[in-house]
């Protein structure tokens, strides 16, 4: 059995992703970006990235349209395995 660290927000995250994908179709040029969401409390998957302006937070991978910047999909990094 695997433990989902995002079980409390999974339904909301899925709702947002479904809504993003239903409202927009990206063009042929997309990019994958690593973003940091600022977070100051404790989390088991809190990340530190010294190169980012926001050093501590939640790491999120985004798939977005290159021309408009519209986010089509997101993956929240919760650590290895």
PDB file of N, CA, C and O in Angstrom:
ATOM      1  N   UNK A   1       0.847  -1.184   0.000  1.00  0.00           N
ATOM      2  CA  UNK A   1       0.000   0.000   0.000  1.00  0.00           C
ATOM      3  C   UNK A   1       0.891   1.245   0.000  1.00  0.00           C
ATOM      4  O   UNK A   1       1.817   1.352   0.774  1.00  0.00           O
ATOM      5  N   UNK A   2       0.607   2.171  -0.883  1.00  0.00           N
ATOM      6  CA  UNK A   2       1.360   3.416  -0.917  1.00  0.00           C
ATOM      7  C   UNK A   2       0.560   4.515  -0.235  1.00  0.00           C
ATOM      8  O   UNK A   2      -0.665   4.541  -0.299  1.00  0.00           O
ATOM      9  N   UNK A   3       1.264   5.401   0.396  1.00  0.00           N
ATOM     10  CA  UNK A   3       0.644   6.497   1.124  1.00  0.00           C
ATOM     11  C   UNK A   3       0.704   7.756   0.273  1.00  0.00           C
ATOM     12  O   UNK A   3       1.775   8.160  -0.164  1.00  0.00           O
ATOM     13  N   UNK A   4      -0.432   8.374   0.009  1.00  0.00           N
ATOM     14  CA  UNK A   4      -0.500   9.604  -0.762  1.00  0.00           C
ATOM     15  C   UNK A   4      -0.380  10.788   0.185  1.00  0.00           C
ATOM     16  O   UNK A   4      -1.276  11.044   0.990  1.00  0.00           O
ATOM     17  N   UNK A   5       0.728  11.521   0.088  1.00  0.00           N
ATOM     18  CA  UNK A   5       0.958  12.650   0.982  1.00  0.00           C
ATOM     19  C   UNK A   5       0.008  13.809   0.708  1.00  0.00           C
ATOM     20  O   UNK A   5      -0.123  14.705   1.526  1.00  0.00           O
ATOM     21  N   UNK A   6      -0.641  13.784  -0.420  1.00  0.00           N
ATOM     22  CA  UNK A   6      -1.557  14.866  -0.790  1.00  0.00           C
ATOM     23  C   UNK A   6      -3.022  14.467  -0.640  1.00  0.00           C
ATOM     24  O   UNK A   6      -3.897  15.072  -1.243  1.00  0.00           O
ATOM     25  N   UNK A   7      -3.297  13.465   0.189  1.00  0.00           N
ATOM     26  CA  UNK A   7      -4.665  12.949   0.273  1.00  0.00           C
ATOM     27  C   UNK A   7      -5.680  14.008   0.696  1.00  0.00           C
ATOM     28  O   UNK A   7      -6.826  13.958   0.291  1.00  0.00           O
ATOM     29  N   UNK A   8      -5.269  15.002   1.483  1.00  0.00           N
ATOM     30  CA  UNK A   8      -6.225  16.026   1.932  1.00  0.00           C
ATOM     31  C   UNK A   8      -6.608  17.005   0.823  1.00  0.00           C
ATOM     32  O   UNK A   8      -7.691  17.583   0.855  1.00  0.00           O
ATOM     33  N   UNK A   9      -5.731  17.214  -0.122  1.00  0.00           N
ATOM     34  CA  UNK A   9      -5.996  18.185  -1.185  1.00  0.00           C
ATOM     35  C   UNK A   9      -6.106  17.536  -2.562  1.00  0.00           C
ATOM     36  O   UNK A   9      -6.222  18.239  -3.564  1.00  0.00           O
ATOM     37  N   UNK A  10      -6.074  16.214  -2.613  1.00  0.00           N
ATOM     38  CA  UNK A  10      -6.093  15.520  -3.900  1.00  0.00           C
ATOM     39  C   UNK A  10      -7.343  15.861  -4.719  1.00  0.00           C
ATOM     40  O   UNK A  10      -7.243  16.146  -5.914  1.00  0.00           O
ATOM     41  N   UNK A  11      -8.498  15.840  -4.108  1.00  0.00           N
ATOM     42  CA  UNK A  11      -9.746  16.119  -4.838  1.00  0.00           C
ATOM     43  C   UNK A  11      -9.744  17.545  -5.402  1.00  0.00           C
ATOM     44  O   UNK A  11     -10.146  17.771  -6.550  1.00  0.00           O
ATOM     45  N   UNK A  12      -9.269  18.506  -4.622  1.00  0.00           N
ATOM     46  CA  UNK A  12      -9.206  19.892  -5.089  1.00  0.00           C
ATOM     47  C   UNK A  12      -8.194  20.044  -6.216  1.00  0.00           C
ATOM     48  O   UNK A  12      -8.462  20.711  -7.219  1.00  0.00           O
ATOM     49  N   UNK A  13      -7.033  19.414  -6.069  1.00  0.00           N
ATOM     50  CA  UNK A  13      -6.007  19.477  -7.115  1.00  0.00           C
ATOM     51  C   UNK A  13      -6.525  18.850  -8.407  1.00  0.00           C
ATOM     52  O   UNK A  13      -6.307  19.384  -9.496  1.00  0.00           O
ATOM     53  N   UNK A  14      -7.235  17.733  -8.306  1.00  0.00           N
ATOM     54  CA  UNK A  14      -7.794  17.079  -9.482  1.00  0.00           C
ATOM     55  C   UNK A  14      -8.867  17.946 -10.130  1.00  0.00           C
ATOM     56  O   UNK A  14      -8.950  18.038 -11.349  1.00  0.00           O
ATOM     57  N   UNK A  15      -9.692  18.612  -9.323  1.00  0.00           N
ATOM     58  CA  UNK A  15     -10.712  19.520  -9.845  1.00  0.00           C
ATOM     59  C   UNK A  15     -10.069  20.662 -10.631  1.00  0.00           C
ATOM     60  O   UNK A  15     -10.512  20.995 -11.738  1.00  0.00           O
ATOM     61  N   UNK A  16      -9.017  21.261 -10.080  1.00  0.00           N
ATOM     62  CA  UNK A  16      -8.314  22.334 -10.786  1.00  0.00           C
ATOM     63  C   UNK A  16      -7.707  21.845 -12.094  1.00  0.00           C
ATOM     64  O   UNK A  16      -7.838  22.504 -13.135  1.00  0.00           O
ATOM     65  N   UNK A  17      -7.055  20.701 -12.055  1.00  0.00           N
ATOM     66  CA  UNK A  17      -6.432  20.156 -13.259  1.00  0.00           C
ATOM     67  C   UNK A  17      -7.479  19.871 -14.327  1.00  0.00           C
ATOM     68  O   UNK A  17      -7.284  20.216 -15.498  1.00  0.00           O
ATOM     69  N   UNK A  18      -8.579  19.271 -13.941  1.00  0.00           N
ATOM     70  CA  UNK A  18      -9.656  19.001 -14.905  1.00  0.00           C
ATOM     71  C   UNK A  18     -10.198  20.286 -15.506  1.00  0.00           C
ATOM     72  O   UNK A  18     -10.468  20.368 -16.705  1.00  0.00           O
ATOM     73  N   UNK A  19     -10.351  21.302 -14.674  1.00  0.00           N
ATOM     74  CA  UNK A  19     -10.866  22.595 -15.150  1.00  0.00           C
ATOM     75  C   UNK A  19      -9.858  23.254 -16.093  1.00  0.00           C
ATOM     76  O   UNK A  19     -10.238  23.782 -17.144  1.00  0.00           O
ATOM     77  N   UNK A  20      -8.571  23.233 -15.736  1.00  0.00           N
ATOM     78  CA  UNK A  20      -7.536  23.796 -16.616  1.00  0.00           C
ATOM     79  C   UNK A  20      -7.598  23.146 -17.997  1.00  0.00           C
ATOM     80  O   UNK A  20      -7.555  23.820 -19.023  1.00  0.00           O
ATOM     81  N   UNK A  21      -7.714  21.816 -18.013  1.00  0.00           N
ATOM     82  CA  UNK A  21      -7.655  21.085 -19.265  1.00  0.00           C
ATOM     83  C   UNK A  21      -8.944  21.196 -20.076  1.00  0.00           C
ATOM     84  O   UNK A  21      -8.915  21.071 -21.296  1.00  0.00           O
ATOM     85  N   UNK A  22     -10.067  21.458 -19.423  1.00  0.00           N
ATOM     86  CA  UNK A  22     -11.324  21.588 -20.160  1.00  0.00           C
ATOM     87  C   UNK A  22     -11.489  22.969 -20.800  1.00  0.00           C
ATOM     88  O   UNK A  22     -12.232  23.120 -21.761  1.00  0.00           O
ATOM     89  N   UNK A  23     -10.801  23.976 -20.289  1.00  0.00           N
ATOM     90  CA  UNK A  23     -10.989  25.337 -20.776  1.00  0.00           C
ATOM     91  C   UNK A  23      -9.996  25.765 -21.848  1.00  0.00           C
ATOM     92  O   UNK A  23     -10.180  26.809 -22.472  1.00  0.00           O
ATOM     93  N   UNK A  24      -8.928  24.983 -22.052  1.00  0.00           N
ATOM     94  CA  UNK A  24      -7.885  25.435 -22.966  1.00  0.00           C
ATOM     95  C   UNK A  24      -7.155  24.238 -23.553  1.00  0.00           C
ATOM     96  O   UNK A  24      -6.869  23.270 -22.852  1.00  0.00           O
ATOM     97  N   UNK A  25      -6.835  24.308 -24.828  1.00  0.00           N
ATOM     98  CA  UNK A  25      -5.990  23.313 -25.477  1.00  0.00           C
ATOM     99  C   UNK A  25      -4.690  23.988 -25.865  1.00  0.00           C
ATOM    100  O   UNK A  25      -4.708  24.962 -26.632  1.00  0.00           O
ATOM    101  N   UNK A  26      -3.564  23.504 -25.356  1.00  0.00           N
ATOM    102  CA  UNK A  26      -2.290  24.159 -25.672  1.00  0.00           C
ATOM    103  C   UNK A  26      -1.914  23.967 -27.136  1.00  0.00           C
ATOM    104  O   UNK A  26      -2.368  23.034 -27.797  1.00  0.00           O
ATOM    105  N   UNK A  27      -1.067  24.878 -27.611  1.00  0.00           N
ATOM    106  CA  UNK A  27      -0.582  24.784 -28.980  1.00  0.00           C
ATOM    107  C   UNK A  27       0.501  23.719 -29.099  1.00  0.00           C
ATOM    108  O   UNK A  27       0.690  22.880 -28.219  1.00  0.00           O
ATOM    109  N   UNK A  28       1.225  23.764 -30.195  1.00  0.00           N
ATOM    110  CA  UNK A  28       2.276  22.777 -30.432  1.00  0.00           C
ATOM    111  C   UNK A  28       3.511  23.019 -29.573  1.00  0.00           C
ATOM    112  O   UNK A  28       4.295  22.105 -29.353  1.00  0.00           O
ATOM    113  N   UNK A  29       3.689  24.231 -29.117  1.00  0.00           N
ATOM    114  CA  UNK A  29       4.865  24.559 -28.310  1.00  0.00           C
ATOM    115  C   UNK A  29       4.457  24.695 -26.851  1.00  0.00           C
ATOM    116  O   UNK A  29       3.718  25.601 -26.477  1.00  0.00           O
ATOM    117  N   UNK A  30       4.941  23.770 -26.034  1.00  0.00           N
ATOM    118  CA  UNK A  30       4.673  23.794 -24.601  1.00  0.00           C
ATOM    119  C   UNK A  30       6.008  23.747 -23.862  1.00  0.00           C
ATOM    120  O   UNK A  30       7.041  23.391 -24.436  1.00  0.00           O
ATOM    121  N   UNK A  31       5.991  24.134 -22.603  1.00  0.00           N
ATOM    122  CA  UNK A  31       7.204  24.017 -21.807  1.00  0.00           C
ATOM    123  C   UNK A  31       6.885  23.419 -20.443  1.00  0.00           C
ATOM    124  O   UNK A  31       5.773  23.492 -19.964  1.00  0.00           O
ATOM    125  N   UNK A  32       7.899  22.803 -19.880  1.00  0.00           N
ATOM    126  CA  UNK A  32       7.806  22.241 -18.538  1.00  0.00           C
ATOM    127  C   UNK A  32       8.639  23.131 -17.642  1.00  0.00           C
ATOM    128  O   UNK A  32       9.806  23.403 -17.928  1.00  0.00           O
ATOM    129  N   UNK A  33       8.033  23.606 -16.570  1.00  0.00           N
ATOM    130  CA  UNK A  33       8.707  24.541 -15.682  1.00  0.00           C
ATOM    131  C   UNK A  33       8.672  24.014 -14.257  1.00  0.00           C
ATOM    132  O   UNK A  33       7.683  23.432 -13.818  1.00  0.00           O
ATOM    133  N   UNK A  34       9.738  24.259 -13.557  1.00  0.00           N
ATOM    134  CA  UNK A  34       9.815  23.924 -12.144  1.00  0.00           C
ATOM    135  C   UNK A  34       9.524  25.206 -11.360  1.00  0.00           C
ATOM    136  O   UNK A  34      10.193  26.209 -11.556  1.00  0.00           O
ATOM    137  N   UNK A  35       8.518  25.168 -10.527  1.00  0.00           N
ATOM    138  CA  UNK A  35       8.124  26.355  -9.764  1.00  0.00           C
ATOM    139  C   UNK A  35       8.170  26.044  -8.277  1.00  0.00           C
ATOM    140  O   UNK A  35       8.101  24.881  -7.869  1.00  0.00           O
ATOM    141  N   UNK A  36       8.292  27.084  -7.479  1.00  0.00           N
ATOM    142  CA  UNK A  36       8.310  26.924  -6.037  1.00  0.00           C
ATOM    143  C   UNK A  36       7.165  27.742  -5.457  1.00  0.00           C
ATOM    144  O   UNK A  36       7.085  28.955  -5.658  1.00  0.00           O
ATOM    145  N   UNK A  37       6.261  27.074  -4.755  1.00  0.00           N
ATOM    146  CA  UNK A  37       5.175  27.763  -4.067  1.00  0.00           C
ATOM    147  C   UNK A  37       5.635  28.050  -2.650  1.00  0.00           C
ATOM    148  O   UNK A  37       5.994  27.120  -1.919  1.00  0.00           O
ATOM    149  N   UNK A  38       5.655  29.316  -2.232  1.00  0.00           N
ATOM    150  CA  UNK A  38       6.141  29.633  -0.892  1.00  0.00           C
ATOM    151  C   UNK A  38       5.298  28.957   0.185  1.00  0.00           C
ATOM    152  O   UNK A  38       4.069  28.944   0.106  1.00  0.00           O
ATOM    153  N   UNK A  39       5.988  28.392   1.158  1.00  0.00           N
ATOM    154  CA  UNK A  39       5.309  27.733   2.273  1.00  0.00           C
ATOM    155  C   UNK A  39       6.220  27.801   3.485  1.00  0.00           C
ATOM    156  O   UNK A  39       7.384  27.424   3.403  1.00  0.00           O
ATOM    157  N   UNK A  40       5.713  28.297   4.605  1.00  0.00           N
ATOM    158  CA  UNK A  40       6.560  28.523   5.763  1.00  0.00           C
ATOM    159  C   UNK A  40       6.336  27.548   6.913  1.00  0.00           C
ATOM    160  O   UNK A  40       7.087  27.524   7.854  1.00  0.00           O
ATOM    161  N   UNK A  41       5.296  26.739   6.834  1.00  0.00           N
ATOM    162  CA  UNK A  41       5.029  25.783   7.895  1.00  0.00           C
ATOM    163  C   UNK A  41       5.792  24.487   7.620  1.00  0.00           C
ATOM    164  O   UNK A  41       6.557  24.394   6.674  1.00  0.00           O
ATOM    165  N   UNK A  42       5.565  23.456   8.405  1.00  0.00           N
ATOM    166  CA  UNK A  42       6.272  22.200   8.234  1.00  0.00           C
ATOM    167  C   UNK A  42       5.490  21.266   7.330  1.00  0.00           C
ATOM    168  O   UNK A  42       4.280  21.131   7.435  1.00  0.00           O
ATOM    169  N   UNK A  43       6.200  20.602   6.439  1.00  0.00           N
ATOM    170  CA  UNK A  43       5.664  19.551   5.577  1.00  0.00           C
ATOM    171  C   UNK A  43       6.750  18.504   5.392  1.00  0.00           C
ATOM    172  O   UNK A  43       7.936  18.839   5.359  1.00  0.00           O
ATOM    173  N   UNK A  44       6.367  17.264   5.226  1.00  0.00           N
ATOM    174  CA  UNK A  44       7.370  16.220   5.020  1.00  0.00           C
ATOM    175  C   UNK A  44       8.047  16.341   3.660  1.00  0.00           C
ATOM    176  O   UNK A  44       9.140  15.832   3.461  1.00  0.00           O
ATOM    177  N   UNK A  45       7.414  17.028   2.713  1.00  0.00           N
ATOM    178  CA  UNK A  45       7.994  17.181   1.384  1.00  0.00           C
ATOM    179  C   UNK A  45       8.385  18.629   1.075  1.00  0.00           C
ATOM    180  O   UNK A  45       8.491  19.019  -0.079  1.00  0.00           O
ATOM    181  N   UNK A  46       8.639  19.419   2.102  1.00  0.00           N
ATOM    182  CA  UNK A  46       9.106  20.789   1.926  1.00  0.00           C
ATOM    183  C   UNK A  46      10.480  20.764   1.249  1.00  0.00           C
ATOM    184  O   UNK A  46      11.333  19.962   1.602  1.00  0.00           O
ATOM    185  N   UNK A  47      10.675  21.627   0.279  1.00  0.00           N
ATOM    186  CA  UNK A  47      11.911  21.648  -0.493  1.00  0.00           C
ATOM    187  C   UNK A  47      12.694  22.927  -0.251  1.00  0.00           C
ATOM    188  O   UNK A  47      12.112  23.977   0.006  1.00  0.00           O
ATOM    189  N   UNK A  48      14.017  22.823  -0.363  1.00  0.00           N
ATOM    190  CA  UNK A  48      14.899  23.985  -0.296  1.00  0.00           C
ATOM    191  C   UNK A  48      15.664  24.053  -1.604  1.00  0.00           C
ATOM    192  O   UNK A  48      16.299  23.081  -2.010  1.00  0.00           O
ATOM    193  N   UNK A  49      15.582  25.201  -2.276  1.00  0.00           N
ATOM    194  CA  UNK A  49      16.304  25.400  -3.531  1.00  0.00           C
ATOM    195  C   UNK A  49      16.991  26.750  -3.470  1.00  0.00           C
ATOM    196  O   UNK A  49      16.337  27.788  -3.551  1.00  0.00           O
ATOM    197  N   UNK A  50      18.292  26.734  -3.301  1.00  0.00           N
ATOM    198  CA  UNK A  50      19.025  27.976  -3.086  1.00  0.00           C
ATOM    199  C   UNK A  50      19.033  28.891  -4.306  1.00  0.00           C
ATOM    200  O   UNK A  50      19.225  30.091  -4.168  1.00  0.00           O
ATOM    201  N   UNK A  51      18.815  28.356  -5.512  1.00  0.00           N
ATOM    202  CA  UNK A  51      18.827  29.182  -6.726  1.00  0.00           C
ATOM    203  C   UNK A  51      17.532  29.960  -6.944  1.00  0.00           C
ATOM    204  O   UNK A  51      17.502  30.913  -7.706  1.00  0.00           O
ATOM    205  N   UNK A  52      16.463  29.547  -6.294  1.00  0.00           N
ATOM    206  CA  UNK A  52      15.159  30.180  -6.503  1.00  0.00           C
ATOM    207  C   UNK A  52      15.003  31.411  -5.612  1.00  0.00           C
ATOM    208  O   UNK A  52      15.558  31.464  -4.514  1.00  0.00           O
ATOM    209  N   UNK A  53      14.234  32.415  -6.071  1.00  0.00           N
ATOM    210  CA  UNK A  53      13.952  33.576  -5.210  1.00  0.00           C
ATOM    211  C   UNK A  53      13.215  33.173  -3.937  1.00  0.00           C
ATOM    212  O   UNK A  53      13.466  33.710  -2.871  1.00  0.00           O
ATOM    213  N   UNK A  54      12.302  32.220  -4.054  1.00  0.00           N
ATOM    214  CA  UNK A  54      11.636  31.649  -2.889  1.00  0.00           C
ATOM    215  C   UNK A  54      12.394  30.379  -2.543  1.00  0.00           C
ATOM    216  O   UNK A  54      12.308  29.376  -3.234  1.00  0.00           O
ATOM    217  N   UNK A  55      13.171  30.424  -1.472  1.00  0.00           N
ATOM    218  CA  UNK A  55      14.075  29.327  -1.140  1.00  0.00           C
ATOM    219  C   UNK A  55      13.359  28.095  -0.580  1.00  0.00           C
ATOM    220  O   UNK A  55      13.720  26.977  -0.885  1.00  0.00           O
ATOM    221  N   UNK A  56      12.360  28.301   0.273  1.00  0.00           N
ATOM    222  CA  UNK A  56      11.637  27.205   0.906  1.00  0.00           C
ATOM    223  C   UNK A  56      10.211  27.149   0.390  1.00  0.00           C
ATOM    224  O   UNK A  56       9.546  28.175   0.280  1.00  0.00           O
ATOM    225  N   UNK A  57       9.736  25.956   0.081  1.00  0.00           N
ATOM    226  CA  UNK A  57       8.359  25.845  -0.364  1.00  0.00           C
ATOM    227  C   UNK A  57       8.033  24.482  -0.930  1.00  0.00           C
ATOM    228  O   UNK A  57       8.732  23.497  -0.686  1.00  0.00           O
ATOM    229  N   UNK A  58       6.977  24.451  -1.699  1.00  0.00           N
ATOM    230  CA  UNK A  58       6.489  23.228  -2.328  1.00  0.00           C
ATOM    231  C   UNK A  58       6.882  23.273  -3.801  1.00  0.00           C
ATOM    232  O   UNK A  58       6.541  24.219  -4.510  1.00  0.00           O
ATOM    233  N   UNK A  59       7.606  22.257  -4.253  1.00  0.00           N
ATOM    234  CA  UNK A  59       8.050  22.208  -5.642  1.00  0.00           C
ATOM    235  C   UNK A  59       6.908  21.683  -6.507  1.00  0.00           C
ATOM    236  O   UNK A  59       6.291  20.668  -6.194  1.00  0.00           O
ATOM    237  N   UNK A  60       6.649  22.395  -7.594  1.00  0.00           N
ATOM    238  CA  UNK A  60       5.574  22.028  -8.513  1.00  0.00           C
ATOM    239  C   UNK A  60       6.131  22.052  -9.931  1.00  0.00           C
ATOM    240  O   UNK A  60       6.815  22.996 -10.326  1.00  0.00           O
ATOM    241  N   UNK A  61       5.853  21.009 -10.681  1.00  0.00           N
ATOM    242  CA  UNK A  61       6.179  20.963 -12.102  1.00  0.00           C
ATOM    243  C   UNK A  61       4.928  21.365 -12.861  1.00  0.00           C
ATOM    244  O   UNK A  61       3.845  20.865 -12.576  1.00  0.00           O
ATOM    245  N   UNK A  62       5.081  22.279 -13.816  1.00  0.00           N
ATOM    246  CA  UNK A  62       3.933  22.735 -14.593  1.00  0.00           C
ATOM    247  C   UNK A  62       4.165  22.492 -16.083  1.00  0.00           C
ATOM    248  O   UNK A  62       5.289  22.621 -16.565  1.00  0.00           O
ATOM    249  N   UNK A  63       3.114  22.138 -16.765  1.00  0.00           N
ATOM    250  CA  UNK A  63       3.114  22.039 -18.217  1.00  0.00           C
ATOM    251  C   UNK A  63       2.256  23.195 -18.709  1.00  0.00           C
ATOM    252  O   UNK A  63       1.066  23.276 -18.365  1.00  0.00           O
ATOM    253  N   UNK A  64       2.863  24.093 -19.463  1.00  0.00           N
ATOM    254  CA  UNK A  64       2.116  25.281 -19.888  1.00  0.00           C
ATOM    255  C   UNK A  64       2.374  25.591 -21.357  1.00  0.00           C
ATOM    256  O   UNK A  64       3.375  25.183 -21.940  1.00  0.00           O
ATOM    257  N   UNK A  65       1.452  26.342 -21.923  1.00  0.00           N
ATOM    258  CA  UNK A  65       1.564  26.794 -23.303  1.00  0.00           C
ATOM    259  C   UNK A  65       2.665  27.843 -23.389  1.00  0.00           C
ATOM    260  O   UNK A  65       2.718  28.771 -22.584  1.00  0.00           O
ATOM    261  N   UNK A  66       3.553  27.710 -24.361  1.00  0.00           N
ATOM    262  CA  UNK A  66       4.689  28.629 -24.473  1.00  0.00           C
ATOM    263  C   UNK A  66       4.277  30.046 -24.859  1.00  0.00           C
ATOM    264  O   UNK A  66       4.894  31.010 -24.420  1.00  0.00           O
ATOM    265  N   UNK A  67       3.257  30.174 -25.668  1.00  0.00           N
ATOM    266  CA  UNK A  67       2.858  31.503 -26.138  1.00  0.00           C
ATOM    267  C   UNK A  67       2.040  32.274 -25.105  1.00  0.00           C
ATOM    268  O   UNK A  67       2.241  33.458 -24.909  1.00  0.00           O
ATOM    269  N   UNK A  68       1.099  31.598 -24.450  1.00  0.00           N
ATOM    270  CA  UNK A  68       0.199  32.300 -23.537  1.00  0.00           C
ATOM    271  C   UNK A  68       0.607  32.170 -22.072  1.00  0.00           C
ATOM    272  O   UNK A  68       0.203  32.972 -21.244  1.00  0.00           O
ATOM    273  N   UNK A  69       1.378  31.126 -21.741  1.00  0.00           N
ATOM    274  CA  UNK A  69       1.740  30.887 -20.351  1.00  0.00           C
ATOM    275  C   UNK A  69       0.649  30.179 -19.556  1.00  0.00           C
ATOM    276  O   UNK A  69       0.783  29.977 -18.351  1.00  0.00           O
ATOM    277  N   UNK A  70      -0.423  29.784 -20.213  1.00  0.00           N
ATOM    278  CA  UNK A  70      -1.538  29.111 -19.544  1.00  0.00           C
ATOM    279  C   UNK A  70      -1.091  27.747 -19.031  1.00  0.00           C
ATOM    280  O   UNK A  70      -0.537  26.945 -19.774  1.00  0.00           O
ATOM    281  N   UNK A  71      -1.336  27.475 -17.764  1.00  0.00           N
ATOM    282  CA  UNK A  71      -0.953  26.199 -17.164  1.00  0.00           C
ATOM    283  C   UNK A  71      -1.980  25.146 -17.544  1.00  0.00           C
ATOM    284  O   UNK A  71      -3.172  25.291 -17.287  1.00  0.00           O
ATOM    285  N   UNK A  72      -1.500  24.063 -18.135  1.00  0.00           N
ATOM    286  CA  UNK A  72      -2.370  22.977 -18.579  1.00  0.00           C
ATOM    287  C   UNK A  72      -2.401  21.826 -17.580  1.00  0.00           C
ATOM    288  O   UNK A  72      -3.408  21.176 -17.415  1.00  0.00           O
ATOM    289  N   UNK A  73      -1.286  21.583 -16.913  1.00  0.00           N
ATOM    290  CA  UNK A  73      -1.212  20.483 -15.958  1.00  0.00           C
ATOM    291  C   UNK A  73      -0.159  20.795 -14.900  1.00  0.00           C
ATOM    292  O   UNK A  73       0.791  21.528 -15.178  1.00  0.00           O
ATOM    293  N   UNK A  74      -0.331  20.238 -13.710  1.00  0.00           N
ATOM    294  CA  UNK A  74       0.646  20.416 -12.642  1.00  0.00           C
ATOM    295  C   UNK A  74       0.892  19.085 -11.943  1.00  0.00           C
ATOM    296  O   UNK A  74       0.013  18.231 -11.877  1.00  0.00           O
ATOM    297  N   UNK A  75       2.114  18.932 -11.459  1.00  0.00           N
ATOM    298  CA  UNK A  75       2.483  17.786 -10.636  1.00  0.00           C
ATOM    299  C   UNK A  75       3.186  18.339  -9.407  1.00  0.00           C
ATOM    300  O   UNK A  75       4.170  19.081  -9.530  1.00  0.00           O
ATOM    301  N   UNK A  76       2.692  18.001  -8.244  1.00  0.00           N
ATOM    302  CA  UNK A  76       3.288  18.456  -6.983  1.00  0.00           C
ATOM    303  C   UNK A  76       4.297  17.413  -6.545  1.00  0.00           C
ATOM    304  O   UNK A  76       3.970  16.238  -6.385  1.00  0.00           O
ATOM    305  N   UNK A  77       5.536  17.845  -6.348  1.00  0.00           N
ATOM    306  CA  UNK A  77       6.612  16.941  -5.952  1.00  0.00           C
ATOM    307  C   UNK A  77       6.505  16.667  -4.455  1.00  0.00           C
ATOM    308  O   UNK A  77       6.520  17.586  -3.651  1.00  0.00           O
ATOM    309  N   UNK A  78       6.390  15.389  -4.098  1.00  0.00           N
ATOM    310  CA  UNK A  78       6.268  15.022  -2.687  1.00  0.00           C
ATOM    311  C   UNK A  78       7.455  14.193  -2.205  1.00  0.00           C
ATOM    312  O   UNK A  78       7.374  13.560  -1.159  1.00  0.00           O
ATOM    313  N   UNK A  79       8.525  14.194  -2.948  1.00  0.00           N
ATOM    314  CA  UNK A  79       9.704  13.436  -2.551  1.00  0.00           C
ATOM    315  C   UNK A  79       9.788  12.124  -3.302  1.00  0.00           C
ATOM    316  O   UNK A  79       8.877  11.728  -4.011  1.00  0.00           O
ATOM    317  N   UNK A  80      10.901  11.463  -3.111  1.00  0.00           N
ATOM    318  CA  UNK A  80      11.112  10.176  -3.785  1.00  0.00           C
ATOM    319  C   UNK A  80      10.247   9.102  -3.147  1.00  0.00           C
ATOM    320  O   UNK A  80      10.139   9.034  -1.929  1.00  0.00           O
ATOM    321  N   UNK A  81       9.660   8.302  -4.021  1.00  0.00           N
ATOM    322  CA  UNK A  81       8.888   7.145  -3.600  1.00  0.00           C
ATOM    323  C   UNK A  81       8.005   7.393  -2.523  1.00  0.00           C
ATOM    324  O   UNK A  81       7.265   7.098  -1.824  1.00  0.00           O
TER     325      UNK A  81
END
